[in-house]
XYZ file of C-alpha atoms in Angstrom:
593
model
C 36.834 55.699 -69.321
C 39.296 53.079 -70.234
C 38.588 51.701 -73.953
C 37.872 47.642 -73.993
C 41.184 46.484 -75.703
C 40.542 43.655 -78.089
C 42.950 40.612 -78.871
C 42.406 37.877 -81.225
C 43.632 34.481 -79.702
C 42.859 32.215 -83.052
C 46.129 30.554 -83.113
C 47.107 26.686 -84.059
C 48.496 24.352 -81.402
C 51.566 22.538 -82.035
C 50.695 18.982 -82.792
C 51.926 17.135 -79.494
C 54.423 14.219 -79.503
C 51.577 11.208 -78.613
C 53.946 7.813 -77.308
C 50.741 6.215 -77.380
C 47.099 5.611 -77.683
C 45.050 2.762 -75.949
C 41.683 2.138 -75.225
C 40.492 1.227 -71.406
C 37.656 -0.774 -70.680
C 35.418 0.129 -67.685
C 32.443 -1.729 -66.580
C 30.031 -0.339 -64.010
C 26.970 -2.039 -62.257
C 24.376 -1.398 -59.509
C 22.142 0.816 -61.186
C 18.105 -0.001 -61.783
C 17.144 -0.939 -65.313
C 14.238 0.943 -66.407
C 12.181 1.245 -69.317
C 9.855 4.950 -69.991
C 8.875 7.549 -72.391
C 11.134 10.072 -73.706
C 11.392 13.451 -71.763
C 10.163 16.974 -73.696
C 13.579 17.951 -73.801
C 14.592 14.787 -74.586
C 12.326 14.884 -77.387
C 13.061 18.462 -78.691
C 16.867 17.184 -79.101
C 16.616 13.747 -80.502
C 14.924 15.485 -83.071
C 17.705 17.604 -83.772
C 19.950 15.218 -83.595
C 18.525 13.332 -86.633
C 18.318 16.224 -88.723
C 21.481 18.478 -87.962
C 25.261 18.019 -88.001
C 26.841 16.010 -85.614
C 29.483 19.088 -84.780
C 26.308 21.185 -84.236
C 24.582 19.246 -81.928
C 27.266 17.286 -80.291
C 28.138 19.338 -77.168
C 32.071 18.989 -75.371
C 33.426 19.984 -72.159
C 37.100 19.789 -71.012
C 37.671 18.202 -67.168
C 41.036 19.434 -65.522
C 42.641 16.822 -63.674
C 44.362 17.374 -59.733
C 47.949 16.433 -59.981
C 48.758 13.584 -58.425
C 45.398 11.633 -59.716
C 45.927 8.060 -61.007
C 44.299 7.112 -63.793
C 42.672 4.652 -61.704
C 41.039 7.288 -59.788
C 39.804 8.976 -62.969
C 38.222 6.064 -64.236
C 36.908 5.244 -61.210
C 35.158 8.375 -60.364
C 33.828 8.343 -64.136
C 32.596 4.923 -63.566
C 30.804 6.522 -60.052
C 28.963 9.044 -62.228
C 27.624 6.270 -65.086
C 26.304 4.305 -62.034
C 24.669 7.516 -60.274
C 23.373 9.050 -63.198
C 20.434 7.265 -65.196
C 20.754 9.493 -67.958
C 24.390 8.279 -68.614
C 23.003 4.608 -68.634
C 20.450 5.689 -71.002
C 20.030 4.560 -75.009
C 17.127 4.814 -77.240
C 16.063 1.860 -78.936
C 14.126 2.472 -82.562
C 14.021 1.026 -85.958
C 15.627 2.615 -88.591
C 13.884 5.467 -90.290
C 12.108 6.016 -86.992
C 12.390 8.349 -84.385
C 12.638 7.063 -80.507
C 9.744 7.102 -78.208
C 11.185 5.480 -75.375
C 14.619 5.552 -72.972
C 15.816 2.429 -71.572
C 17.808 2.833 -68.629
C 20.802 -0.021 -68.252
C 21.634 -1.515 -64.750
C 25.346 -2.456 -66.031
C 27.285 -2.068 -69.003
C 30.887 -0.700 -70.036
C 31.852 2.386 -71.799
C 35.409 3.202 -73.241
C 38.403 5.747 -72.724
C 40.846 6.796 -75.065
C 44.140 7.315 -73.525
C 46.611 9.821 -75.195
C 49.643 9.770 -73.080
C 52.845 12.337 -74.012
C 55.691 13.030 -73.544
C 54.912 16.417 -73.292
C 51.952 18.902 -73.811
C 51.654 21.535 -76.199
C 52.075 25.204 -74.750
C 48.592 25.869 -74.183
C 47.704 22.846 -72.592
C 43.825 23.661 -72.045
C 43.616 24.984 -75.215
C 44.628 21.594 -76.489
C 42.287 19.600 -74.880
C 39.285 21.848 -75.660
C 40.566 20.795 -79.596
C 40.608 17.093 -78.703
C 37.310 17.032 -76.961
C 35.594 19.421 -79.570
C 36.968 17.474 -82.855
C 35.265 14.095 -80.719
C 31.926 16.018 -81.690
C 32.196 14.740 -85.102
C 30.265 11.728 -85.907
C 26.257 10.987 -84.968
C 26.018 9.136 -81.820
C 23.648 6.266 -82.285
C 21.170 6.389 -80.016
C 19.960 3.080 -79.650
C 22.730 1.407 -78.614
C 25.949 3.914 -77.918
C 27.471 4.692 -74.590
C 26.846 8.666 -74.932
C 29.983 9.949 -73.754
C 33.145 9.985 -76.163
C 35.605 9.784 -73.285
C 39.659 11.103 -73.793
C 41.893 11.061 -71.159
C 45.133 13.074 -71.590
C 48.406 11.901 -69.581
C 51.730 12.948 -69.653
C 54.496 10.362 -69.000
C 51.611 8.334 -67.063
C 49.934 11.311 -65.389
C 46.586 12.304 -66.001
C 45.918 15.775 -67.066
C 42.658 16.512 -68.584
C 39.222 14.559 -69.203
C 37.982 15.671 -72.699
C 34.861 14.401 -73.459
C 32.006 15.075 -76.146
C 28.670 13.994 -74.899
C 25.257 13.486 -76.693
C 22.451 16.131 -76.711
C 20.006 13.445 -75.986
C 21.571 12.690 -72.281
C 23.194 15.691 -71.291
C 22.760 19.726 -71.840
C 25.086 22.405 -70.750
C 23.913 22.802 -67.008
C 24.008 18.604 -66.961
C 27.937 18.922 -67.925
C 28.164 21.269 -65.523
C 26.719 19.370 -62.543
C 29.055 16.371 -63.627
C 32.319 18.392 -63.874
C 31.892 19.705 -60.406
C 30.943 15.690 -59.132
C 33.924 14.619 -61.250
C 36.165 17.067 -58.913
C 34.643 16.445 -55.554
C 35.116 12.254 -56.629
C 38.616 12.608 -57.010
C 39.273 14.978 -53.285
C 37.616 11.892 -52.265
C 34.361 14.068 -51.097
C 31.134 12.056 -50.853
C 28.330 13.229 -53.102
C 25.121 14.392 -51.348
C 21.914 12.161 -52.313
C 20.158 13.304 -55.697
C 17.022 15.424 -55.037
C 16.108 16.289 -58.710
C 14.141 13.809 -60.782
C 16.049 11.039 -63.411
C 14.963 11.295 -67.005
C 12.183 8.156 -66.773
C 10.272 9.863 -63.243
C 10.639 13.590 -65.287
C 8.826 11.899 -68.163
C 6.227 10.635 -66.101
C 5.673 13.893 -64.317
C 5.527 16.083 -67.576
C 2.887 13.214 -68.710
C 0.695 13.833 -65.641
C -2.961 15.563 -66.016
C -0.629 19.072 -64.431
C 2.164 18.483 -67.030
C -0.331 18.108 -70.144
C -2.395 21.126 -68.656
C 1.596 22.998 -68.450
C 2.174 22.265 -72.109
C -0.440 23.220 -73.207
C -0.542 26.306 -71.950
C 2.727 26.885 -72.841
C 1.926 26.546 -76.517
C -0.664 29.115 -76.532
C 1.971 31.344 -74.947
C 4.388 30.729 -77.486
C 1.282 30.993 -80.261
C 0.479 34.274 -78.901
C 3.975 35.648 -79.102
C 4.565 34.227 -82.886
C 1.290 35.633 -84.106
C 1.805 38.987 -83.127
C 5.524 39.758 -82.494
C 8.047 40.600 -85.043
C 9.099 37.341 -86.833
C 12.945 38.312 -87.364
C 14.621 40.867 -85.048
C 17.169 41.897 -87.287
C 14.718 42.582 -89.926
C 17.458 44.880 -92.250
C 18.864 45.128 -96.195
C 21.932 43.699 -95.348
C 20.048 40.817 -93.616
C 20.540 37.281 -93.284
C 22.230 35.239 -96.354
C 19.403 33.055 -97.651
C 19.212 29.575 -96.725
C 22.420 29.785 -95.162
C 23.971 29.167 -91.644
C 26.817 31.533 -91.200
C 30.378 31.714 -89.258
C 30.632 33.850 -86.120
C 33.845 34.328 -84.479
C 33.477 34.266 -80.376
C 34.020 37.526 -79.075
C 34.159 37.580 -75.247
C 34.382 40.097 -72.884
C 35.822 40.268 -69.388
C 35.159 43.380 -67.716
C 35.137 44.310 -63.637
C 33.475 47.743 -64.567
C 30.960 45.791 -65.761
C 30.392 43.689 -63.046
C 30.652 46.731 -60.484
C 28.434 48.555 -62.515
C 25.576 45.417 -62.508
C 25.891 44.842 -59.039
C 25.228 48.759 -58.505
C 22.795 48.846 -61.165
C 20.878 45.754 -59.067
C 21.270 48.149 -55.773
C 19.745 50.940 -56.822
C 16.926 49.795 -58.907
C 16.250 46.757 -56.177
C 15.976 43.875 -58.592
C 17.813 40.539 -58.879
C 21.524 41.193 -60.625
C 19.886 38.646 -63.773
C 16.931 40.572 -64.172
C 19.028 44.104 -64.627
C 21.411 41.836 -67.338
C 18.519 40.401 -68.975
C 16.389 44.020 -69.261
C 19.698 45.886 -70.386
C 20.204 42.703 -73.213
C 16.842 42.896 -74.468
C 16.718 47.055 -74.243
C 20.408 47.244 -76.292
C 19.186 44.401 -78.929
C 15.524 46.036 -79.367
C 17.228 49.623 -80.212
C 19.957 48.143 -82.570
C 17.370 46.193 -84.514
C 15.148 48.994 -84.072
C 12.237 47.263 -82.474
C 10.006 48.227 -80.171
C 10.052 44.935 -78.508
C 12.543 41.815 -77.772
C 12.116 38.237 -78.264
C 14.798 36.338 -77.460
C 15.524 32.497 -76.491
C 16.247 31.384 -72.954
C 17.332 28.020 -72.904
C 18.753 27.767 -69.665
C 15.433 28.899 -68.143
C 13.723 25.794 -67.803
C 15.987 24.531 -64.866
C 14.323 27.008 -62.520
C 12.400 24.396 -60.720
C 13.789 22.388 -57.931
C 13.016 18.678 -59.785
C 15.182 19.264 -62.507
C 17.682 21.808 -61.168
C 20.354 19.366 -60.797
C 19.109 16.459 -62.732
C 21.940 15.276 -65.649
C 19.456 14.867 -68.531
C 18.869 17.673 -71.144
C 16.329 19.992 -70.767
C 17.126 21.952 -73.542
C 13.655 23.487 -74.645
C 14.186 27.547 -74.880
C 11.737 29.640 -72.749
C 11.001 32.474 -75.052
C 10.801 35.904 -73.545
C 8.661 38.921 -75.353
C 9.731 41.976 -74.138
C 7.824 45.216 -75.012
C 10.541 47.866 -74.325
C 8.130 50.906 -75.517
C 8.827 52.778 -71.706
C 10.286 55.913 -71.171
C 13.318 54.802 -69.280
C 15.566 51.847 -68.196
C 13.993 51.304 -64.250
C 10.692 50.865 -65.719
C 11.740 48.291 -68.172
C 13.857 46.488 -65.618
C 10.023 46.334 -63.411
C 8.351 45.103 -66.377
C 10.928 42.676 -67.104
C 10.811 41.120 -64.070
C 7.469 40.108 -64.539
C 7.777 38.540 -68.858
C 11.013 36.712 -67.578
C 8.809 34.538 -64.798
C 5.656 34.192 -67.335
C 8.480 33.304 -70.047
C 10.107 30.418 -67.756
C 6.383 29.157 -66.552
C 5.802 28.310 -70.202
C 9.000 26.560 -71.451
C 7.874 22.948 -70.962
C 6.131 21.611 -74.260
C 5.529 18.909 -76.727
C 8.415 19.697 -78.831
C 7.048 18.235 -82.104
C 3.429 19.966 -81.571
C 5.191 22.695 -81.012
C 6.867 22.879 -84.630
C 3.576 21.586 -85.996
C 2.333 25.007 -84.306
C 5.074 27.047 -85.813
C 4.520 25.525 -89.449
C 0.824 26.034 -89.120
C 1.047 29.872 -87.693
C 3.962 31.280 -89.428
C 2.522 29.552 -92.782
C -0.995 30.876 -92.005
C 0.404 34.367 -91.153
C 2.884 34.317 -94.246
C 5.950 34.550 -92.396
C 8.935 32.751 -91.037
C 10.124 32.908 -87.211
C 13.274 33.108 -87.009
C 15.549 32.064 -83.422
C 17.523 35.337 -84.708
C 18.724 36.295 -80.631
C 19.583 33.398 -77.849
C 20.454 34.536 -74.636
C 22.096 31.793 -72.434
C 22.758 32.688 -68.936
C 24.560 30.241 -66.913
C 26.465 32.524 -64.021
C 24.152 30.826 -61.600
C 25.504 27.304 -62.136
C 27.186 25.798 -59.239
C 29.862 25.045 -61.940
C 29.495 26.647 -64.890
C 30.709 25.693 -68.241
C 33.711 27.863 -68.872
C 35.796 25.199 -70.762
C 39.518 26.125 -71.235
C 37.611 29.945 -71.139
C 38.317 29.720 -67.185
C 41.733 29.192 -67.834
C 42.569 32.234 -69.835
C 41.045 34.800 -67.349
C 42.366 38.560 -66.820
C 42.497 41.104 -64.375
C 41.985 43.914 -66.773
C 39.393 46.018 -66.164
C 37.853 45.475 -69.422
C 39.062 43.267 -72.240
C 37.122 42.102 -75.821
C 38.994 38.643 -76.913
C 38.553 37.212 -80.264
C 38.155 33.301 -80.849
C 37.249 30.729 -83.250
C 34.636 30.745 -85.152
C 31.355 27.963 -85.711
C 28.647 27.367 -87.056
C 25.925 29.556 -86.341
C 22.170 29.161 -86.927
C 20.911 32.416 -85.365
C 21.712 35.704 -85.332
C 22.973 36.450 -82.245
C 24.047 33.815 -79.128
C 25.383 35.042 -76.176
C 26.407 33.194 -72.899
C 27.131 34.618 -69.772
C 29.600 33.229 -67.814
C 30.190 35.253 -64.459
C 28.458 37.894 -63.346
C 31.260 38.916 -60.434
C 33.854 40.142 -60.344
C 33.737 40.064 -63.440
C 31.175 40.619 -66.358
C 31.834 37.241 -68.231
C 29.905 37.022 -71.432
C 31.119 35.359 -74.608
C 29.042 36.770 -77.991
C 28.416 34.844 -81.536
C 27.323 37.938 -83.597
C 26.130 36.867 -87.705
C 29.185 39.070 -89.874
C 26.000 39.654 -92.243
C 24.408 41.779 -89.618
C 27.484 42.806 -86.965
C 30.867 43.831 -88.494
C 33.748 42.876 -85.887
C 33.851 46.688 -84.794
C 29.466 46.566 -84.188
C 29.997 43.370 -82.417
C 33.095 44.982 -79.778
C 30.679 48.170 -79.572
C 27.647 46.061 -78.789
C 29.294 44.346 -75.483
C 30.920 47.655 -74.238
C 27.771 49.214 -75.327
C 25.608 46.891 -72.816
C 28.667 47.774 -70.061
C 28.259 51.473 -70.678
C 24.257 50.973 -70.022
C 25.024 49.116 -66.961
C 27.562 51.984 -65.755
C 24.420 54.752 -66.371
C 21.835 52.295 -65.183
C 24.244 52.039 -61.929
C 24.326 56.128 -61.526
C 20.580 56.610 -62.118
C 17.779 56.189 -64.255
C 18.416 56.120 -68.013
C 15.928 57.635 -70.719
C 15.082 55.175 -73.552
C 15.844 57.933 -76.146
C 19.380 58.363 -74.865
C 20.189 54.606 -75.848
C 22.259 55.344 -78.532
C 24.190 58.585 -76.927
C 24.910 56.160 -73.764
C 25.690 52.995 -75.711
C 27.401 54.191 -79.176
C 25.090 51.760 -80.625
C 23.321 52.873 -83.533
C 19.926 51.653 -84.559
C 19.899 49.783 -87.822
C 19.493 51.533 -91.326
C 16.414 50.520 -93.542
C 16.141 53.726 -95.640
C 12.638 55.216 -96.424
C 10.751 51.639 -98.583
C 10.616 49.453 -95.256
C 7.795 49.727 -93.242
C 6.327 47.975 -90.250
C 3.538 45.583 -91.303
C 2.070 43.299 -88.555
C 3.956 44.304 -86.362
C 7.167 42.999 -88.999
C 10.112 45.262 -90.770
C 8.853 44.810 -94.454
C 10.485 45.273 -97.119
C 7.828 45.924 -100.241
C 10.715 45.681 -102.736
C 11.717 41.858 -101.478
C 8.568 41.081 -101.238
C 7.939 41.475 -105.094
C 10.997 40.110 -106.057
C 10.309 36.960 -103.752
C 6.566 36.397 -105.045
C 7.502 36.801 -108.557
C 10.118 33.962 -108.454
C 7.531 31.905 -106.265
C 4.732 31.988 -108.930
C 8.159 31.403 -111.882
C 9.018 34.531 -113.059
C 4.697 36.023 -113.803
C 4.877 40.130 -114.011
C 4.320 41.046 -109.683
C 3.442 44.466 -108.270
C 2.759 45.246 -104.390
C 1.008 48.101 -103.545
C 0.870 49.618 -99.941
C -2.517 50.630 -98.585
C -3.562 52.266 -95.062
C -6.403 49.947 -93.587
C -7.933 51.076 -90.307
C -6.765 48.928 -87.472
C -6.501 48.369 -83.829
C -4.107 51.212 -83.353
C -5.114 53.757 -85.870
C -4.231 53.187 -89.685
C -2.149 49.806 -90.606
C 0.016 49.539 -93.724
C -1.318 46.519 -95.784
C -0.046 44.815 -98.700
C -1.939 44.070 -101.440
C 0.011 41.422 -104.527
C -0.930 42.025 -108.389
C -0.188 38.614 -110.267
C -0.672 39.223 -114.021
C -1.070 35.558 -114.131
C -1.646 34.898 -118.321
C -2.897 31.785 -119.046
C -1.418 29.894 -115.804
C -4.463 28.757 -113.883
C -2.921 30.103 -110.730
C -4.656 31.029 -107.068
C -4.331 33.472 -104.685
C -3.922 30.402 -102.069
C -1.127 28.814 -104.766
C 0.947 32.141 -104.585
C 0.124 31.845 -101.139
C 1.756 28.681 -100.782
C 4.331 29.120 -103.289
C 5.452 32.334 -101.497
C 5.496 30.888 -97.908
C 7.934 28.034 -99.125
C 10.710 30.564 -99.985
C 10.325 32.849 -97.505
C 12.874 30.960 -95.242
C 15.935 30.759 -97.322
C 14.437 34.660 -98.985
C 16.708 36.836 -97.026
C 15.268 39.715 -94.658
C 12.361 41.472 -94.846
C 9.946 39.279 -96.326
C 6.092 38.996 -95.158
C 3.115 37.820 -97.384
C 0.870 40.359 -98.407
C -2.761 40.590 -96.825
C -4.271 39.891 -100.260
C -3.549 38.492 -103.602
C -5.074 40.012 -106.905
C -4.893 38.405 -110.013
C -5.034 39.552 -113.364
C -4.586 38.962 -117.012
C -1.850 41.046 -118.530
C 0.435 43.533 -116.790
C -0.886 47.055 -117.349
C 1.920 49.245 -119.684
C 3.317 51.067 -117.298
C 4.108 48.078 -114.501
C 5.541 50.930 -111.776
C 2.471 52.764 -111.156
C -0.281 51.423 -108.710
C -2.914 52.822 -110.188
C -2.386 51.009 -113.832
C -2.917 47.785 -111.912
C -5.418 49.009 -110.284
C -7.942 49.747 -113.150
C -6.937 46.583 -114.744
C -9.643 44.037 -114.700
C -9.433 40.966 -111.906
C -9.670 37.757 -112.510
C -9.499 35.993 -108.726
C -8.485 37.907 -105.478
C -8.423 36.382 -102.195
C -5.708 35.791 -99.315
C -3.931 32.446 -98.647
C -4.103 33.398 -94.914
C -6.610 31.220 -93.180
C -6.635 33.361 -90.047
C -6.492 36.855 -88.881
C -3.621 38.230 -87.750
């Protein structure tokens, strides 16, 4: 087989000679003005954006331009789209210090574009205007009264080349960009848009407020419950872990390959299953075995566009459907059958209250002694009817398999992956953490998932034979972690986190077998020599629970504290603390898990 050949494209534009910038004026009007409660996925990212970076949150997409276009008819056919499109009319009043609970919908209004004409364009022209529209990220939009689009329009000599815009979360996700790129284009061939048959941000609200849409969210936080109270609460549970309290850097590394697209669409053949459900069982199957799991959670957020009202509406719906997949089978076509079934019961349950929902997560993960972690984000968006390739689309190859290096961001997972195109091509770009992937694990891992596809393709594929297909190797905990609620554990961080949680007291955790469910569960028990501090096993409890997020991998509470005086003499043997005398035991855990 031909080897993926990788390339690294990271290179710095030339500045461009810029003859001048001016600011255009557009006014729309003949919209409704309307007044309503905030969307869930409105919701979910207003909160965000209050609390994160403006370059995190902000989202940007680049618009190529027909020759021949005026200017006019650019701003015309963006001035089409504000007047079409509630959510682009839409601000969200609130006082300061307060988060919105309502959308106001304007029936006029102006909004601004920044024209950079030149004399000429860099060499890479796309690549250019994905920098202008991505460094218009920067800066928090304010919601209550901002036009949420940062428009640029690039010309040369006069003519319009490229839109760049960056857009706020709060109006607009990926598939909403999409939708408008692909209205932007038919505008300007002069194409009439059809009428709009998915719901505008004020009617969605007032559906997902119905007596059904409660009765939906609800149920789709005890889904979610059930899924953080028993599955593991970091997939890449390892030593080398993640860096505590840090977001890291990932380069994007994407991959263009038509063996892997053959091999998908024959994989899809054979087994009889949907093309996205093959991709989606060989993802979760590849990441389960290199984190060595025995099941897959992973984040959907493009899932929750599935339904017909909000396929096509421009508003975000960014809430992730969260998919638990149990890959313990013994081979590929049965997985693909069972994950046919957690994708559907996965995108039922991705509408919610987003701040109950994080109220839920507090309560569970701080009850259960643990911290969920979004480590794996799987974003398919092949079935857009214009997907969000950015100046990606531009650089496209007819090699049969190529790994390209980009730039890097801001990551706050572990893994993010987008897939682009599905035909002819396999299209997927990857955002591995360098604390968990090295560069060479991250190439292996997409032509890994291209070499399961090619053996899924030719026939069924034993489970134990991942890592002899793939070349992906399972990770390396050594012989001290063990799997404790259904968690990698490490004992060793453990102790080391609890003893600076309580300020430095004298810790040792001891592993026990308790019968359980399945047979004999390890359990941790915590030995505080405590002195004079009037400490509690709820206040280690506590105390622990607040650093395990920023503790690094591998970290669970123990089932039950002990406390005790003095440290015995010999601190590294179990059975000294054990025949020391207690003072309080108990477990800060206020439900079973």
């Amino acid at each position: 087989m031909t080897p993926a050949v990788a390339k690294d494209t990271m290179h710095q534009n030339p500045p461009p000679f810029t003859t001048t910038t001016t600011t255009v004026t557009v006014a729309y009007a003949g919209g409704d003005e309307r007044r309503g409660p905030l969307t869930m996925g409105q919701a979910n990212m207003i909160r965000c954006i209050l609390r994160d970076d403006p370059t995190h949150i902000n989202i940007h997409d680049v618009w190529p331009v027909p020759e021949g276009t005026t200017s006019a008819a650019v701003t015309d056919a963006l001035r089409a789209l504000a007047v079409r499109h509630e959510g682009l009319r839409t601000t969200f009043p609130h006082p300061p210090g307060a988060a919105p609970v309502d959308q106001v919908v304007a029936a006029k209004g102006t909004f601004t574009v920044t024209v950079l004409d030149h004399t000429e364009l860099p060499a890479d022209p796309a690549g250019y205007a994905e920098s202008v529209a991505r460094a218009a990220r920067a800066g928090r939009f304010a919601l209550e009264r901002e036009f949420p689009l940062r428009i640029t329009l690039l010309t040369v000599a006069g003519q319009p080349a490229y839109v760049a815009l960056a857009f706020s979360h709060a109006v607009a996700d990926g598939s909403a960009m999409a939708i408008l790129r692909e209205e932007f284009a038919e505008l300007l061939a002069g194409k009439e848009l059809p009428e709009l048959t998915s719901l505008p941000p004020v009617d969605l609200a007032a559906v997902e407020a119905s007596p059904a849409g409660l009765r939906k969210s609800e149920a789709s936080l005890r889904y979610w419950e059930r899924i953080l109270r028993t599955g593991p609460q970091e997939m890449f549970a390892e030593p080398r872990g993640r860096r505590p309290g840090t977001d890291e850097e990932a380069r994007q590394l994407t991959l263009r390959s038509r063996r892997g697209g053959r091999a998908l669409a024959g994989a899809a053949r054979r087994t009889g299953h949907p093309e996205a459900t093959v991709l989606m069982a060989a993802w979760c199957a590849l990441v389960a075995h290199r984190a060595g799991q025995d099941s897959c959670v992973t984040a959907v957020p493009s899932a929750n566009r599935f339904h017909a009202r909000v396929a096509r509406s421009v508003t975000t719906t960014s809430q992730d459907a969260l998919l638990h997949l149990d890959v313990r089978v013994p081979a590929f076509d049965t997985l693909v059958s069972r994950t046919w079934g957690a994708v559907l019961n996965a995108y039922r349950h991705s509408q919610f209250d987003s701040v109950r929902l994080w109220e839920m997560i507090d309560r569970v993960t701080a009850e259960r002694g643990s911290h969920f972690g979004r480590d794996v984000v799987f974003n398919d968006v092949s079935a857009l009817p214009a997907p969000l390739l950015g100046t990606d689309a531009q650089n496209g190859c007819d090699a049969e398999q190529e790994l390209t290096w980009g730039p890097p961001q801001a990551l706050p997972t572990r893994m993010l992956a987008f897939t682009y195109r599905t035909t002819p091509q396999l299209h997927i770009s990857l955002w591995a953490a360098p604390s968990v992937f090295t560069p060479e694990e991250a190439e292996g891992f997409l032509t890994g998932l291209v070499l399961l596809l090619e053996e899924a393709a030719a026939g069924d594929v034993p489970m134990e034979a991942m890592s002899e297909v793939t070349g992906v190797r399972p990770a390396e905990r050594g012989p001290k972690w063990l799997r404790v609620d259904g968690c990698w554990v490490s004992p060793d961080a453990v102790r080391e986190t609890l003893g600076r949680a309580v300020g430095g007291l004298p810790v040792w955790v001891q592993v026990t077998e308790e019968p359980g469910a399945s047979g004999a569960d390890p359990h941790l028990t915590a030995y505080i020599a405590r002195g004079e501090t009037p400490l509690t096993p709820t206040e280690a409890h506590r105390a622990l629970t607040a650093l395990i997020p920023a503790a690094g991998s591998g970290v669970l509470a123990p089932h039950r504290y002990v406390l005790v005086e003095n440290p015995p003499t010999e601190p590294d043997r179990s059975d000294a603390w054990r025949r020391l005398e207690i003072i309080d035991e108990g477990t800060g855990r206020s439900r079973q898990v």
